[in-house]
Coordinates of C-alpha atoms and ligand atoms in Angstrom, one line a residue:
Chain A
X1 CA -208.1 -198.7 -217.2
X2 CA -208.0 -198.1 -220.8
X3 CA -211.0 -197.2 -222.8
X4 CA -212.9 -200.0 -224.4
X5 CA -212.7 -200.2 -228.2
X6 CA -216.5 -200.0 -228.5
X7 CA -219.0 -199.3 -226.0
X8 CA -222.8 -199.1 -226.1
X9 CA -225.3 -197.4 -223.8
X10 CA -228.9 -197.8 -223.6
X11 CA -229.4 -198.8 -227.3
X12 CA -233.0 -199.0 -228.6
X13 CA -234.2 -199.9 -232.1
X14 CA -237.7 -200.6 -233.3
X15 CA -239.1 -201.5 -236.7
X16 CA -242.6 -199.7 -236.8
X17 CA -244.2 -200.5 -233.8
X18 CA -242.2 -203.6 -232.8
X19 CA -239.5 -202.9 -230.2
X20 CA -236.6 -205.1 -231.2
X21 CA -233.5 -203.8 -229.2
X22 CA -234.6 -202.9 -225.7
X23 CA -231.7 -201.1 -224.2
X24 CA -228.2 -202.7 -224.8
X25 CA -225.2 -201.6 -222.9
X26 CA -221.9 -203.0 -223.6
X27 CA -218.3 -202.6 -223.0
X28 CA -215.8 -204.3 -225.5
X29 CA -212.2 -204.0 -224.7
X30 CA -209.8 -203.8 -227.7
X31 CA -208.6 -207.1 -229.0
X32 CA -211.5 -209.0 -227.4
X33 CA -213.4 -211.7 -229.3
X34 CA -217.1 -211.6 -228.5
X35 CA -219.5 -214.2 -229.7
X36 CA -223.2 -213.4 -229.6
X37 CA -225.6 -216.1 -229.3
X38 CA -229.4 -216.3 -229.1
X39 CA -232.5 -217.8 -230.6
X40 CA -233.9 -216.5 -233.9
X41 CA -235.6 -213.1 -233.8
X42 CA -233.7 -212.2 -230.7
X43 CA -232.2 -209.2 -232.3
X44 CA -228.6 -210.3 -232.8
X45 CA -228.5 -209.2 -236.5
X46 CA -230.0 -205.8 -235.9
X47 CA -227.6 -205.1 -233.0
X48 CA -224.8 -205.5 -235.5
X49 CA -226.4 -203.6 -238.2
X50 CA -226.8 -200.6 -235.7
X51 CA -223.1 -200.9 -234.7
X52 CA -222.1 -200.9 -238.7
X53 CA -224.4 -197.8 -239.2
X54 CA -226.7 -199.9 -241.5
X55 CA -229.6 -199.3 -239.4
X56 CA -230.3 -196.0 -237.3
X57 CA -231.0 -196.7 -233.6
X58 CA -233.7 -194.3 -232.1
X59 CA -232.0 -194.0 -228.9
X60 CA -228.9 -194.6 -227.2
X61 CA -225.0 -194.2 -227.7
X62 CA -222.6 -196.3 -229.8
X63 CA -219.1 -195.3 -229.4
X64 CA -216.0 -196.4 -231.2
X65 CA -212.4 -195.3 -230.5
X66 CA -213.9 -192.4 -228.3
X67 CA -216.2 -191.1 -231.2
X68 CA -219.9 -191.3 -231.1
X69 CA -221.3 -193.1 -234.3
X70 CA -223.9 -191.5 -236.2
X71 CA -224.8 -188.4 -234.0
X72 CA -223.2 -185.5 -232.6
X73 CA -223.8 -182.7 -230.0
X74 CA -224.9 -179.6 -231.8
X75 CA -226.2 -176.6 -229.9
X76 CA -227.2 -178.5 -226.8
X77 CA -229.1 -181.2 -228.8
X78 CA -227.9 -184.8 -230.3
X79 CA -228.5 -184.4 -234.1
X80 CA -227.8 -187.0 -236.7
X81 CA -224.3 -186.5 -238.4
X82 CA -224.2 -185.8 -242.3
X83 CA -223.9 -188.5 -244.7
X84 CA -220.2 -187.9 -245.4
X85 CA -219.3 -188.2 -241.7
X86 CA -221.5 -191.4 -241.4
X87 CA -219.8 -192.8 -244.6
X88 CA -216.4 -192.2 -242.8
X89 CA -217.5 -193.7 -239.6
X90 CA -218.8 -196.9 -241.4
X91 CA -215.1 -197.7 -242.3
X92 CA -214.4 -198.2 -238.8
X93 CA -216.4 -201.4 -238.6
X94 CA -215.6 -204.1 -241.0
X95 CA -219.0 -206.0 -241.9
X96 CA -219.1 -209.5 -243.0
X97 CA -222.4 -210.5 -244.2
X98 CA -224.3 -213.8 -244.1
X99 CA -224.4 -213.8 -247.9
X100 CA -221.2 -212.6 -248.6
X101 CA -222.4 -209.4 -250.8
X102 CA -219.3 -209.5 -252.9
X103 CA -219.4 -207.0 -255.9
X104 CA -220.1 -209.5 -259.0
X105 CA -218.7 -207.3 -261.5
X106 CA -215.2 -207.0 -259.9
X107 CA -212.7 -209.8 -259.4
X108 CA -211.6 -211.0 -256.0
X109 CA -208.6 -208.6 -256.0
X110 CA -210.5 -205.6 -257.2
X111 CA -213.3 -206.4 -254.4
X112 CA -210.4 -206.0 -251.7
X113 CA -209.0 -202.9 -253.5
X114 CA -212.1 -201.1 -254.0
X115 CA -212.3 -199.6 -250.4
X116 CA -208.7 -198.5 -250.0
X117 CA -208.7 -197.2 -253.4
X118 CA -212.0 -195.7 -254.0
X119 CA -212.8 -194.6 -250.5
X120 CA -209.6 -193.9 -248.7
X121 CA -208.0 -192.7 -251.9
X122 CA -204.8 -194.5 -251.4
X123 CA -202.4 -195.4 -254.3
X124 CA -203.5 -198.4 -256.4
X125 CA -200.1 -199.9 -256.5
X126 CA -199.5 -199.8 -252.7
X127 CA -203.0 -201.1 -252.1
X128 CA -202.5 -204.0 -254.6
X129 CA -199.5 -205.5 -252.6
X130 CA -201.6 -205.4 -249.3
X131 CA -204.5 -207.0 -251.3
X132 CA -202.6 -209.7 -252.5
X133 CA -201.1 -210.4 -249.1
X134 CA -204.5 -210.6 -247.6
X135 CA -205.7 -212.9 -250.3
X136 CA -202.7 -215.0 -249.4
X137 CA -203.8 -214.9 -245.7
X138 CA -207.2 -216.3 -246.4
X139 CA -205.7 -218.8 -248.6
X140 CA -206.9 -217.6 -252.1
X141 CA -203.6 -216.0 -253.7
X142 CA -204.3 -218.2 -256.7
X143 CA -208.0 -216.9 -257.0
X144 CA -207.0 -213.1 -257.4
X145 CA -208.3 -212.7 -260.9
X146 CA -211.6 -214.8 -260.4
X147 CA -214.9 -213.1 -260.2
X148 CA -217.3 -214.1 -257.4
X149 CA -219.4 -216.2 -259.7
X150 CA -216.3 -218.3 -260.2
X151 CA -215.8 -218.9 -256.5
X152 CA -217.4 -221.3 -254.2
X153 CA -219.3 -220.0 -251.1
X154 CA -216.7 -220.5 -248.8
X155 CA -214.0 -218.7 -251.0
X156 CA -216.3 -215.8 -251.5
X157 CA -216.8 -215.4 -247.8
X158 CA -213.1 -215.6 -247.3
X159 CA -212.7 -212.9 -250.0
X160 CA -215.5 -210.8 -248.1
X161 CA -213.5 -211.0 -244.8
X162 CA -210.2 -209.7 -246.8
X163 CA -212.3 -207.0 -248.2
X164 CA -213.3 -205.9 -244.7
X165 CA -209.9 -206.3 -243.4
X166 CA -208.4 -204.1 -246.0
X167 CA -209.7 -201.0 -244.5
X168 CA -208.1 -201.7 -241.3
X169 CA -211.2 -201.4 -239.1
X170 CA -211.1 -200.9 -235.4
X171 CA -213.6 -203.8 -235.1
X172 CA -214.9 -206.7 -237.2
X173 CA -218.5 -207.6 -237.3
X174 CA -219.6 -211.2 -238.5
X175 CA -223.3 -211.9 -238.9
X176 CA -223.8 -215.7 -239.1
X177 CA -220.7 -215.8 -241.7
X178 CA -221.0 -219.7 -242.3
X179 CA -224.6 -220.2 -242.1
X180 CA -225.0 -219.8 -245.9
X181 CA -222.3 -222.4 -246.6
X182 CA -222.1 -226.0 -247.4
X183 CA -220.5 -228.0 -244.6
X184 CA -217.1 -228.5 -246.1
X185 CA -216.4 -224.9 -246.7
X186 CA -217.4 -223.9 -243.0
X187 CA -214.2 -225.1 -241.7
X188 CA -212.0 -223.0 -244.1
X189 CA -214.1 -219.9 -243.1
X190 CA -213.6 -220.4 -239.3
X191 CA -209.9 -221.0 -239.7
X192 CA -209.6 -217.7 -241.3
X193 CA -211.6 -216.2 -238.5
X194 CA -209.7 -217.9 -235.9
X195 CA -206.6 -216.5 -237.6
X196 CA -207.9 -212.9 -237.6
X197 CA -208.9 -213.3 -233.9
X198 CA -205.3 -214.5 -233.0
X199 CA -203.7 -211.4 -234.8
X200 CA -205.6 -209.3 -232.0
X201 CA -208.4 -207.8 -234.0
X202 CA -211.6 -206.9 -232.0
X203 CA -214.4 -209.0 -233.0
X204 CA -218.1 -209.4 -232.7
X205 CA -219.5 -212.5 -234.0
X206 CA -223.0 -213.6 -234.2
X207 CA -222.8 -217.5 -234.9
X208 CA -224.5 -220.8 -234.4
X209 CA -221.0 -222.6 -234.3
X210 CA -220.8 -223.3 -230.5
X211 CA -217.6 -225.2 -231.2
X212 CA -216.1 -222.0 -232.9
X213 CA -217.4 -219.9 -229.8
X214 CA -216.1 -222.3 -227.1
X215 CA -212.6 -222.4 -228.8
X216 CA -212.1 -218.7 -230.0
X217 CA -214.2 -216.5 -228.0
X218 CA -213.1 -214.6 -224.9
X219 CA -216.6 -213.8 -224.0
X220 CA -220.2 -215.0 -224.7
X221 CA -223.3 -212.6 -225.0
X222 CA -226.6 -214.4 -225.1
X223 CA -229.4 -212.3 -226.4
X224 CA -233.1 -212.9 -225.9
X225 CA -236.1 -210.9 -226.7
X226 CA -233.9 -207.7 -227.4
X227 CA -231.8 -207.6 -224.3
X228 CA -228.4 -209.3 -223.3
X229 CA -229.7 -211.8 -221.0
X230 CA -226.3 -213.4 -220.2
X231 CA -222.8 -212.0 -220.4
X232 CA -219.9 -214.2 -219.3
X233 CA -216.4 -215.3 -220.0
X234 CA -216.6 -218.4 -222.5
X235 CA -215.6 -221.1 -220.0
X236 CA -218.0 -219.8 -217.2
X237 CA -220.9 -219.5 -220.0
X238 CA -220.6 -223.0 -221.2
X239 CA -219.8 -224.7 -217.8
X240 CA -222.2 -222.8 -215.4
X241 CA -224.8 -220.8 -217.2
X242 CA -227.0 -218.8 -214.9
X243 CA -230.2 -218.0 -216.7
X244 CA -232.7 -220.7 -217.1
X245 CA -233.4 -219.6 -220.8
X246 CA -229.5 -220.0 -221.5
X247 CA -229.4 -223.5 -220.2
X248 CA -232.5 -224.5 -222.1
X249 CA -230.8 -222.9 -225.4
X250 CA -227.4 -224.9 -224.7
X251 CA -229.0 -228.1 -224.0
X252 CA -231.3 -227.9 -227.0
X253 CA -228.3 -227.0 -229.2
X254 CA -225.6 -229.0 -227.6
X255 CA -227.8 -232.1 -227.1
X256 CA -227.6 -233.1 -230.7
X257 CA -224.1 -232.2 -231.2
X258 CA -221.0 -233.7 -229.5
X259 CA -218.5 -230.8 -229.1
X260 CA -215.3 -232.8 -229.9
X261 CA -216.2 -233.7 -233.4
X262 CA -216.9 -230.1 -234.6
X263 CA -213.8 -228.7 -232.7
X264 CA -211.5 -230.7 -235.1
X265 CA -213.0 -229.1 -238.3
X266 CA -211.6 -225.6 -237.4
X267 CA -208.2 -226.4 -236.5
X268 CA -206.2 -225.3 -239.4
Chain B
X1 CA -255.4 -260.9 -274.0
X2 CA -253.7 -260.5 -277.3
X3 CA -250.2 -259.3 -277.8
X4 CA -250.1 -255.9 -279.8
X5 CA -248.4 -256.2 -283.3
X6 CA -245.7 -253.8 -282.2
X7 CA -244.6 -256.1 -279.1
X8 CA -241.0 -256.7 -279.5
X9 CA -238.8 -259.1 -277.4
X10 CA -235.1 -259.1 -276.5
X11 CA -234.3 -261.4 -279.5
X12 CA -235.6 -258.5 -281.8
X13 CA -232.9 -255.9 -280.4
X14 CA -230.3 -256.8 -282.8
X15 CA -232.7 -256.3 -285.8
X16 CA -233.6 -252.7 -284.7
X17 CA -230.0 -252.0 -283.9
X18 CA -228.8 -252.9 -287.2
X19 CA -231.2 -250.4 -289.0
X20 CA -229.5 -247.3 -290.3
X21 CA -230.9 -243.9 -289.1
X22 CA -233.4 -242.3 -291.3
X23 CA -235.2 -239.0 -291.4
X24 CA -238.8 -238.3 -291.0
X25 CA -240.4 -236.0 -293.8
X26 CA -242.0 -233.0 -292.0
X27 CA -244.9 -232.6 -294.4
X28 CA -246.3 -229.7 -292.6
X29 CA -243.1 -227.8 -292.6
X30 CA -242.4 -228.6 -296.2
X31 CA -245.8 -227.5 -297.5
X32 CA -245.9 -224.1 -295.6
X33 CA -242.2 -223.6 -296.6
X34 CA -243.3 -224.0 -300.3
X35 CA -246.1 -221.7 -299.8
X36 CA -244.1 -219.0 -298.0
X37 CA -241.3 -219.2 -300.8
X38 CA -244.1 -218.8 -303.5
X39 CA -245.5 -215.6 -301.7
X40 CA -242.1 -214.3 -301.4
X41 CA -241.3 -214.9 -305.1
X42 CA -244.6 -213.3 -305.9
X43 CA -243.8 -210.1 -303.9
X44 CA -240.4 -209.8 -305.5
X45 CA -241.9 -210.1 -308.8
X46 CA -244.5 -207.5 -308.2
X47 CA -241.9 -205.1 -307.1
X48 CA -239.7 -206.0 -310.0
X49 CA -242.2 -205.7 -312.7
X50 CA -244.2 -202.9 -311.0
X51 CA -244.2 -199.1 -311.7
X52 CA -240.9 -198.9 -310.0
X53 CA -237.9 -197.6 -311.8
X54 CA -235.0 -199.4 -310.0
X55 CA -232.5 -197.2 -311.8
X56 CA -233.8 -194.1 -309.8
X57 CA -233.4 -195.9 -306.6
X58 CA -229.8 -196.5 -307.5
X59 CA -229.4 -193.1 -308.7
X60 CA -230.8 -191.4 -305.6
X61 CA -229.3 -193.6 -303.0
X62 CA -226.2 -191.5 -302.5
X63 CA -227.1 -188.0 -303.6
X64 CA -226.0 -185.2 -301.2
X65 CA -229.5 -184.2 -300.0
X66 CA -230.2 -187.8 -299.1
X67 CA -226.8 -188.4 -297.2
X68 CA -227.5 -185.2 -295.3
X69 CA -230.7 -186.4 -294.3
X70 CA -229.2 -189.7 -293.0
X71 CA -226.6 -187.9 -291.0
X72 CA -229.2 -185.6 -289.5
X73 CA -231.4 -188.8 -288.7
X74 CA -228.4 -190.2 -286.7
X75 CA -227.5 -186.9 -285.1
X76 CA -231.3 -186.8 -283.8
X77 CA -231.3 -190.2 -282.8
X78 CA -228.1 -189.9 -280.8
X79 CA -228.9 -186.7 -279.2
X80 CA -232.5 -187.5 -278.2
X81 CA -231.4 -191.0 -276.7
X82 CA -228.8 -189.0 -274.9
X83 CA -231.2 -186.6 -273.4
X84 CA -233.7 -189.5 -272.8
X85 CA -231.2 -191.5 -270.9
X86 CA -230.0 -188.5 -268.9
X87 CA -233.5 -187.4 -267.9
X88 CA -234.6 -191.1 -267.5
X89 CA -232.0 -191.7 -265.0
X90 CA -233.1 -188.8 -262.8
X91 CA -236.8 -189.8 -263.1
X92 CA -235.8 -193.5 -262.3
X93 CA -233.9 -192.2 -259.0
X94 CA -237.0 -190.1 -258.4
X95 CA -239.5 -192.9 -258.8
X96 CA -237.3 -195.1 -256.3
X97 CA -236.6 -192.1 -253.8
X98 CA -237.7 -192.5 -250.1
X99 CA -239.5 -189.4 -250.0
X100 CA -242.8 -188.8 -251.6
X101 CA -242.2 -185.4 -253.6
X102 CA -239.6 -186.9 -256.1
X103 CA -241.7 -190.2 -256.5
X104 CA -244.9 -188.2 -257.3
X105 CA -243.3 -185.7 -259.7
X106 CA -241.7 -188.5 -261.7
X107 CA -244.8 -190.5 -261.5
X108 CA -246.7 -187.7 -263.2
X109 CA -244.1 -187.0 -265.6
X110 CA -244.1 -190.6 -267.0
X111 CA -248.0 -190.7 -267.0
X112 CA -248.2 -187.6 -269.0
X113 CA -245.3 -188.4 -271.5
X114 CA -246.3 -191.8 -272.2
X115 CA -250.0 -190.9 -272.6
X116 CA -249.7 -188.5 -275.3
X117 CA -248.6 -189.3 -278.9
X118 CA -245.2 -188.5 -279.8
X119 CA -246.2 -186.6 -283.0
X120 CA -248.5 -184.4 -280.6
X121 CA -245.6 -183.6 -278.5
X122 CA -243.4 -182.8 -281.4
X123 CA -246.0 -180.2 -282.7
X124 CA -246.4 -178.6 -279.3
X125 CA -242.7 -177.9 -278.9
X126 CA -242.6 -176.7 -282.4
X127 CA -245.4 -174.2 -281.9
X128 CA -244.4 -173.2 -278.4
X129 CA -244.3 -169.6 -279.4
X130 CA -248.3 -169.7 -279.4
X131 CA -248.2 -170.3 -275.8
X132 CA -245.0 -168.4 -274.7
X133 CA -244.1 -165.8 -277.2
X134 CA -240.9 -164.7 -275.4
X135 CA -238.6 -167.0 -273.3
X136 CA -236.2 -165.9 -270.6
X137 CA -232.9 -167.7 -270.4
X138 CA -230.8 -166.9 -267.6
X139 CA -227.4 -165.4 -268.6
X140 CA -228.5 -164.9 -272.3
X141 CA -231.6 -162.8 -272.0
X142 CA -235.0 -162.7 -273.6
X143 CA -235.6 -164.4 -276.9
X144 CA -238.5 -164.9 -279.2
X145 CA -239.6 -168.5 -278.9
X146 CA -239.9 -168.6 -282.7
X147 CA -236.3 -168.2 -283.1
X148 CA -235.4 -170.5 -280.3
X149 CA -237.6 -173.3 -281.3
X150 CA -235.8 -174.5 -284.4
X151 CA -236.9 -177.7 -285.9
X152 CA -233.7 -179.4 -284.4
X153 CA -234.4 -178.1 -280.8
X154 CA -238.1 -179.0 -281.1
X155 CA -237.4 -182.6 -282.5
X156 CA -234.7 -183.0 -279.7
X157 CA -237.1 -181.9 -276.8
X158 CA -240.1 -183.7 -278.3
X159 CA -238.3 -187.0 -278.9
X160 CA -236.0 -186.9 -276.0
X161 CA -238.4 -186.0 -273.4
X162 CA -240.8 -188.7 -274.6
X163 CA -238.0 -191.1 -274.6
X164 CA -237.2 -190.3 -271.0
X165 CA -240.4 -191.5 -269.7
X166 CA -239.7 -194.9 -271.2
X167 CA -236.2 -195.1 -270.3
X168 CA -237.1 -194.2 -266.8
X169 CA -239.0 -197.3 -266.5
X170 CA -236.1 -199.3 -267.8
X171 CA -233.6 -197.9 -265.5
X172 CA -236.0 -198.4 -262.6
X173 CA -236.4 -202.0 -263.4
X174 CA -232.6 -202.3 -263.6
X175 CA -232.1 -200.5 -260.3
X176 CA -234.4 -202.9 -258.7
X177 CA -232.5 -206.0 -260.2
X178 CA -229.5 -205.1 -258.1
X179 CA -229.5 -206.9 -254.8
X180 CA -230.2 -204.9 -251.7
X181 CA -227.0 -206.4 -250.1
X182 CA -224.8 -204.6 -252.8
X183 CA -226.0 -201.2 -251.5
X184 CA -225.4 -202.5 -247.9
X185 CA -222.0 -203.7 -248.8
X186 CA -220.9 -200.6 -250.6
X187 CA -222.0 -198.5 -247.5
X188 CA -220.0 -200.8 -245.1
X189 CA -216.8 -200.1 -246.9
X190 CA -217.6 -196.3 -246.3
X191 CA -218.8 -195.5 -249.8
X192 CA -221.1 -192.3 -250.1
X193 CA -224.6 -192.8 -251.8
X194 CA -223.1 -191.1 -254.9
X195 CA -220.0 -193.3 -254.9
X196 CA -221.8 -196.7 -254.5
X197 CA -224.2 -195.6 -257.3
X198 CA -221.2 -195.1 -259.6
X199 CA -219.1 -197.9 -258.9
X200 CA -221.4 -200.5 -257.7
X201 CA -225.1 -200.3 -258.7
X202 CA -224.9 -198.6 -262.2
X203 CA -222.4 -201.0 -263.5
X204 CA -224.7 -203.8 -262.3
X205 CA -228.0 -202.2 -263.4
X206 CA -226.4 -201.7 -266.9
X207 CA -226.3 -205.4 -267.2
X208 CA -230.0 -205.7 -267.1
X209 CA -230.8 -202.3 -269.1
X210 CA -228.5 -202.7 -272.1
X211 CA -230.8 -205.1 -274.2
X212 CA -234.0 -203.0 -273.7
X213 CA -232.1 -199.8 -274.2
X214 CA -230.6 -201.0 -277.4
X215 CA -234.3 -201.7 -278.5
X216 CA -235.1 -198.3 -277.6
X217 CA -232.3 -196.7 -279.6
X218 CA -233.4 -198.7 -282.6
X219 CA -237.1 -197.4 -282.1
X220 CA -235.7 -193.9 -281.8
X221 CA -233.7 -194.2 -285.3
X222 CA -237.2 -194.9 -286.7
X223 CA -239.1 -192.3 -284.7
X224 CA -236.9 -189.5 -285.9
X225 CA -239.0 -189.8 -289.2
X226 CA -241.7 -188.2 -287.3
X227 CA -239.7 -185.1 -287.0
X228 CA -240.2 -184.5 -290.9
X229 CA -243.6 -182.9 -290.1
X230 CA -241.9 -180.2 -288.1
X231 CA -239.4 -179.6 -291.1
X232 CA -236.4 -181.2 -289.4
X233 CA -234.4 -182.1 -292.4
X234 CA -233.9 -185.9 -291.6
X235 CA -233.8 -188.6 -294.4
X236 CA -237.5 -189.1 -294.9
X237 CA -238.1 -185.4 -295.1
X238 CA -235.3 -184.8 -297.7
X239 CA -236.7 -187.8 -299.8
X240 CA -240.1 -186.2 -299.8
X241 CA -238.7 -183.1 -300.9
X242 CA -237.2 -184.8 -303.8
X243 CA -240.3 -186.7 -304.9
X244 CA -242.4 -183.5 -304.6
X245 CA -240.1 -182.3 -307.3
X246 CA -239.7 -185.2 -309.5
X247 CA -242.8 -187.4 -308.5
X248 CA -240.7 -190.5 -308.0
X249 CA -242.6 -191.4 -304.9
X250 CA -242.1 -195.1 -304.5
X251 CA -238.5 -195.0 -305.6
X252 CA -237.4 -192.3 -303.1
X253 CA -239.4 -194.0 -300.3
X254 CA -237.4 -197.2 -301.1
X255 CA -234.2 -195.3 -300.9
X256 CA -235.2 -193.8 -297.4
X257 CA -236.3 -197.4 -296.2
X258 CA -232.9 -198.7 -297.4
X259 CA -231.0 -196.3 -295.0
X260 CA -233.4 -197.1 -292.0
X261 CA -232.8 -200.8 -292.6
X262 CA -229.0 -200.2 -292.7
X263 CA -228.7 -198.2 -289.8
X264 CA -230.9 -200.6 -287.7
X265 CA -228.9 -203.7 -289.1
X266 CA -225.5 -202.0 -287.9
X267 CA -226.8 -201.6 -284.3
X268 CA -227.2 -205.2 -283.7
X269 CA -223.6 -206.2 -283.4
X270 CA -222.8 -202.9 -281.6
X271 CA -225.3 -203.7 -279.1
X272 CA -223.9 -207.3 -278.6
X273 CA -220.5 -205.8 -278.0
X274 CA -221.9 -203.5 -275.3
X275 CA -223.8 -206.5 -273.7
X276 CA -220.4 -208.5 -273.8
X277 CA -218.7 -205.6 -272.0
X278 CA -221.2 -205.1 -269.2
X279 CA -221.6 -208.9 -268.6
X280 CA -218.3 -208.9 -266.7
X281 CA -218.3 -211.6 -263.9
X282 CA -221.6 -213.1 -265.1
X283 CA -221.5 -217.0 -265.0
Ligands
ATP301 N1 -236.1 -204.3 -241.6 C1 -237.0 -204.9 -240.9 N2 -238.3 -204.6 -241.0 C2 -239.0 -205.0 -239.8 N3 -238.8 -205.9 -239.0 C3 -237.6 -206.4 -239.0 C4 -236.5 -205.9 -239.8 N4 -235.2 -206.4 -239.6 C5 -235.6 -207.3 -238.6 N5 -237.0 -207.3 -238.1 C6 -237.5 -208.0 -237.1 O1 -236.8 -207.8 -235.9 C7 -236.6 -209.0 -235.2 C8 -235.3 -209.3 -234.9 O2 -234.5 -209.7 -236.1 P1 -232.9 -210.1 -236.1 O3 -232.7 -210.2 -237.6 O4 -232.2 -208.9 -235.3 O5 -232.9 -211.4 -235.4 P2 -231.8 -212.6 -235.3 O6 -231.5 -212.5 -233.8 O7 -230.6 -212.1 -236.2 O8 -232.6 -213.7 -235.7 P3 -231.9 -214.8 -236.6 O9 -231.0 -215.8 -235.7 O10 -233.1 -215.7 -237.1 O11 -231.1 -214.3 -237.7 C9 -237.2 -210.1 -236.1 O12 -238.6 -210.4 -235.3 C10 -237.6 -209.4 -237.4 O13 -238.7 -209.9 -238.0
MG302 MG1 -229.8 -212.8 -238.1

């Protein structure tokens, strides 16, 4: 069996004295699309931020493409890597934030080119062609020279996805990418994510869009109180949930929302 | 119940609609305006008929000593502002550091330099030889402090290091105005702290920082006049030297005042240009 693209072992994270992640272990094979569901405060964002190296876990391993993130062995001990190494490792994970976080002083095109040119030191002329192709892929070729303030929320989020993809990451991390959007733009962003998933990129998506999860994910993780309570293939998860907590969550969320209706929105 | 005299019915509408638009006379504005104009006229009159020989003002406006003073003033303003911005940037970063030592050091610096009058700081730098008679400069050797602390260097250190304390606070506010998400987005695409600072944070911080920095520079142009007491040959100092000789005190003070006003006036459009440049992408 081939090695997973990302694997975690016994990951722990606390803020002060509150224990948020209480031992997460997980294997994600390359190309798999995983959706993370769970109640508010269950630690979903914290998990993604640890994988993206925006938070430092105090215990456990995060391994991506066979490389331990954030720490290394040194004289028989595990020590934190230096800042340069960590910066390099962060490129392996493309992070898409809930609130887009585009660079407001740069155009859409410049936002996408910034990583490859400034960080990977690639030639601007080559990068520009790729960036334009990415913009085209997210349906925003005609907005290349617009600043973020001139774009709608949905358009900004699509640029943000293109910006993350431009570094050709091993895994894409999405933290509730549509929850800051107005209902009309949600469909456009989900369609782009579906397209990314179809192209074989490994994805880890925290979302409340159950229709999207059902349609696009290969596998669902249900987080509760800092642990992965249920981990199942998508169809099993929705048809035969095991845990009572999961059943309660699903009936609470699905009870109000007929699935067929929202399914249509994301079909491109 | 009686109907008020101003009560109008729908039938009256055409009457009011047909009336031409008029103008309300603002008596308050009018009287205070007239009063201010009279005051201004009186002041101008006083200056015109007072003991001021205007021909002297015109005569000394462009003499070499004054022009040298003007360029010395501008040179000092630019250099001291540069030093202030450089040191102020590091102080601001220290203030925002996550470890306590840089925070405490910059805190003390700001407290000290903002708490002591500038004129006193200038005198201390100029008289540094009284505390340290000799100074060791690595690579140059030992020097007598009196030789080192020229009026220029004393004024530069006095004005620049004092300015740094104020600019540190401006930069700190500028950094804090940048959304935390910008640091995270920059890290997420693999930028080091230095690169994120240079490419992402500073350009955005500059947007909020340019207007107060412009005001600080205007202040600095005027503050350089204090350096006249430590013999730095800026425009006020040179004007004083001339009137000690010819006793045309007011005339030469007006000459100096003219040049300060001119310098400050020219600054405003420059500041506006800079603001426009850094406002890229702002709605
Ligand atoms: N920087 C922080 N400092 C202190 N506590 C934090 C911090 N970040 C998160 N927490 C706490 O950790 C817990 C888990 O937060 P997290 O954001 O991971 O939850 P979540 O599952 O993403 O929730 P939501 O669905 O509301 O986004 C919360 O109780 C939160 O208050
Ligand atoms: Mg969250």
